[in-house]
Coordinates of C-alpha atoms in Angstrom, one line a residue:
M113 CA 0.0 0.0 0.0
S114 CA 1.7 3.1 -1.2
N115 CA -0.3 5.5 1.0
T116 CA 0.4 3.5 4.2
V117 CA 2.3 5.8 6.7
I118 CA 2.7 3.4 9.6
I119 CA 3.1 -0.4 9.5
V120 CA 3.6 -2.5 12.6
S121 CA 4.4 -6.1 11.9
D122 CA 4.6 -8.9 14.4
V123 CA 5.9 -6.6 17.2
V124 CA 6.8 -8.3 20.4
T125 CA 7.6 -6.2 23.5
R126 CA 8.7 -7.6 26.9
F127 CA 9.9 -6.0 30.1
D128 CA 11.7 -8.8 32.0
K129 CA 9.1 -11.6 32.1
T130 CA 6.1 -9.3 31.4
V131 CA 4.9 -9.6 27.8
V132 CA 3.3 -6.4 26.7
H133 CA 2.9 -7.1 23.0
D134 CA 2.8 -10.5 21.5
G135 CA 2.7 -10.2 17.7
I136 CA 1.0 -6.8 17.3
N137 CA 0.1 -5.9 13.7
L138 CA -1.5 -2.7 12.4
S139 CA -1.3 -0.3 9.5
V140 CA -2.4 3.3 9.2
R141 CA -3.0 4.9 5.9
Q142 CA -2.5 8.6 5.1
G143 CA -5.5 10.6 6.2
E144 CA -6.7 8.1 8.7
I145 CA -7.3 8.8 12.4
Y146 CA -6.4 5.7 14.3
G147 CA -7.1 5.2 18.0
L148 CA -5.7 2.6 20.3
L149 CA -8.1 1.5 23.0
G150 CA -7.3 -0.7 26.0
G151 CA -7.0 -0.9 29.7
S152 CA -4.4 0.7 31.8
G153 CA -1.1 -1.0 31.4
S154 CA -2.1 -2.8 28.1
G155 CA 0.8 -1.3 26.1
K156 CA -0.8 1.7 24.3
S157 CA 1.9 4.2 25.4
T158 CA 4.6 1.6 24.9
L159 CA 3.6 1.1 21.3
L160 CA 3.5 4.8 20.7
K161 CA 7.0 5.1 22.2
E162 CA 8.2 2.3 19.8
M163 CA 6.6 4.1 16.8
I164 CA 8.5 7.4 17.7
M165 CA 11.8 5.6 18.4
L166 CA 11.9 6.1 22.2
L167 CA 11.8 2.3 22.8
R168 CA 12.7 -0.7 20.6
P169 CA 10.6 -3.8 20.5
Q170 CA 12.3 -7.2 21.1
S171 CA 11.2 -8.4 17.6
G172 CA 9.0 -7.5 14.7
E173 CA 9.2 -4.4 12.5
I174 CA 7.8 -0.9 12.6
R175 CA 7.9 1.2 9.4
V176 CA 7.0 4.9 9.6
L177 CA 6.7 7.0 6.4
G178 CA 8.6 4.2 4.5
Q179 CA 11.5 4.0 7.0
S180 CA 12.2 0.8 8.8
L181 CA 12.9 1.8 12.4
S182 CA 15.0 -1.2 13.1
T183 CA 17.6 -0.3 10.5
I184 CA 17.3 3.5 10.3
T185 CA 20.5 5.6 10.6
R186 CA 20.9 8.3 13.2
S187 CA 20.7 11.0 10.5
D188 CA 17.7 9.5 8.9
S189 CA 15.9 9.2 12.3
A190 CA 16.6 12.9 12.9
M191 CA 15.0 13.8 9.6
L192 CA 12.1 11.5 10.2
R193 CA 11.3 13.1 13.6
R194 CA 10.7 16.4 11.8
H195 CA 7.7 14.8 10.1
W196 CA 5.7 14.2 13.3
G197 CA 4.4 15.9 16.4
V198 CA 4.0 14.2 19.7
L199 CA 1.7 14.9 22.6
F200 CA 2.8 12.9 25.7
Q201 CA 0.4 11.9 28.5
G202 CA 1.8 14.4 31.0
G203 CA 2.6 17.2 28.4
A204 CA 6.4 16.9 28.8
L205 CA 6.9 20.6 28.7
Y206 CA 10.3 22.0 29.5
S207 CA 9.8 23.6 33.0
S208 CA 12.5 26.3 32.4
L209 CA 10.8 27.5 29.2
T210 CA 7.7 29.6 28.8
V211 CA 4.7 28.2 26.9
A212 CA 5.8 30.3 23.8
E213 CA 9.4 28.9 24.1
N214 CA 8.1 25.4 24.4
V215 CA 5.8 25.7 21.4
G216 CA 8.5 27.4 19.3
I217 CA 11.4 25.1 20.2
T218 CA 11.2 22.9 17.1
L219 CA 10.6 25.8 14.8
R220 CA 13.8 27.4 16.2
E221 CA 15.8 24.2 16.1
Y222 CA 14.8 22.8 12.7
T223 CA 14.0 25.8 10.5
D224 CA 15.6 29.1 9.4
L225 CA 12.4 31.0 9.8
P226 CA 12.8 34.7 10.9
L227 CA 12.1 35.2 14.6
K228 CA 9.1 37.4 13.9
L229 CA 7.5 34.6 11.8
V230 CA 8.3 32.0 14.5
K231 CA 6.5 34.2 17.1
D232 CA 3.5 34.6 14.8
I233 CA 3.3 30.8 14.3
V234 CA 3.6 30.2 18.0
L235 CA 0.8 32.6 18.8
M236 CA -1.4 31.1 16.1
K237 CA -0.8 27.6 17.5
I238 CA -1.5 28.8 21.1
N239 CA -4.7 30.3 19.9
M240 CA -5.6 27.2 17.8
V241 CA -5.6 25.0 21.0
G242 CA -7.8 27.3 23.0
L243 CA -5.2 29.0 25.2
P244 CA -5.4 32.7 25.8
Q245 CA -2.4 34.7 24.4
T246 CA -1.5 35.7 27.9
A247 CA -0.5 32.0 28.5
A248 CA 2.4 32.5 26.1
D249 CA 4.5 34.1 28.8
L250 CA 3.7 31.6 31.6
Y251 CA 5.9 28.7 32.7
P252 CA 4.5 25.2 33.1
A253 CA 4.4 25.5 36.9
E254 CA 1.9 28.4 36.4
L255 CA -0.5 26.3 34.3
S256 CA -3.4 24.1 35.2
G257 CA -3.3 20.5 33.9
G258 CA -5.6 21.3 31.0
M259 CA -3.5 24.3 30.0
I260 CA -0.4 22.1 30.1
K261 CA -2.1 19.6 27.8
R262 CA -3.1 22.4 25.4
A263 CA 0.4 23.9 25.4
A264 CA 1.9 20.5 24.6
L265 CA -0.6 20.1 21.8
A266 CA 0.3 23.5 20.4
R267 CA 4.0 22.3 20.5
A268 CA 3.1 19.1 18.7
L269 CA 1.3 21.1 16.0
A270 CA 4.0 23.8 15.6
M271 CA 5.7 22.3 12.5
D272 CA 2.4 21.3 10.8
P273 CA 3.4 17.6 11.1
E274 CA 2.5 14.9 8.6
L275 CA 1.8 12.6 11.5
L276 CA 0.5 13.4 14.9
F277 CA 0.9 11.0 17.8
L278 CA -1.4 11.8 20.8
D279 CA -1.1 9.9 24.0
E280 CA -4.3 10.4 26.0
P281 CA -5.1 13.7 24.4
T282 CA -8.3 14.4 26.3
S283 CA -7.2 13.4 29.8
G284 CA -6.8 16.3 32.2
L285 CA -8.6 18.8 30.0
D286 CA -10.8 21.3 31.9

């Protein structure tokens, strides 16, 4: 399938004697919205971490945007990461950066956009997720749980990613 953006084939994941995945298979095509449902501890977040190269499965193969994650080079993995945004369960904002700095970090790291344009994009993304513009100058410790989640979503959307990985996107929203 040429428009398949994620392929998970026979993935096995273990932590010591605990088997989390035993031959998981799935494919996601371009334009699809795919949700993983399951009880707490069933391996949803673990699979997400494997798909974004934070964990490696014991066996099986994961392909994202045509790249095999088991054989990808360091430079190719850095390029691949530019094509996705990630919203982690707890937000994972940098505590020493303001909301605006958190949202704009990938734009500053991976593009040569003028600072004024980066600031405009950051404010647009902050607005897009329903945060007031005044939140841009706040630090994560000054935010409610729902505001943290929204700020993290704005950061995930900052680069207009081809893929968006959301880990419990609605939990903690007010």
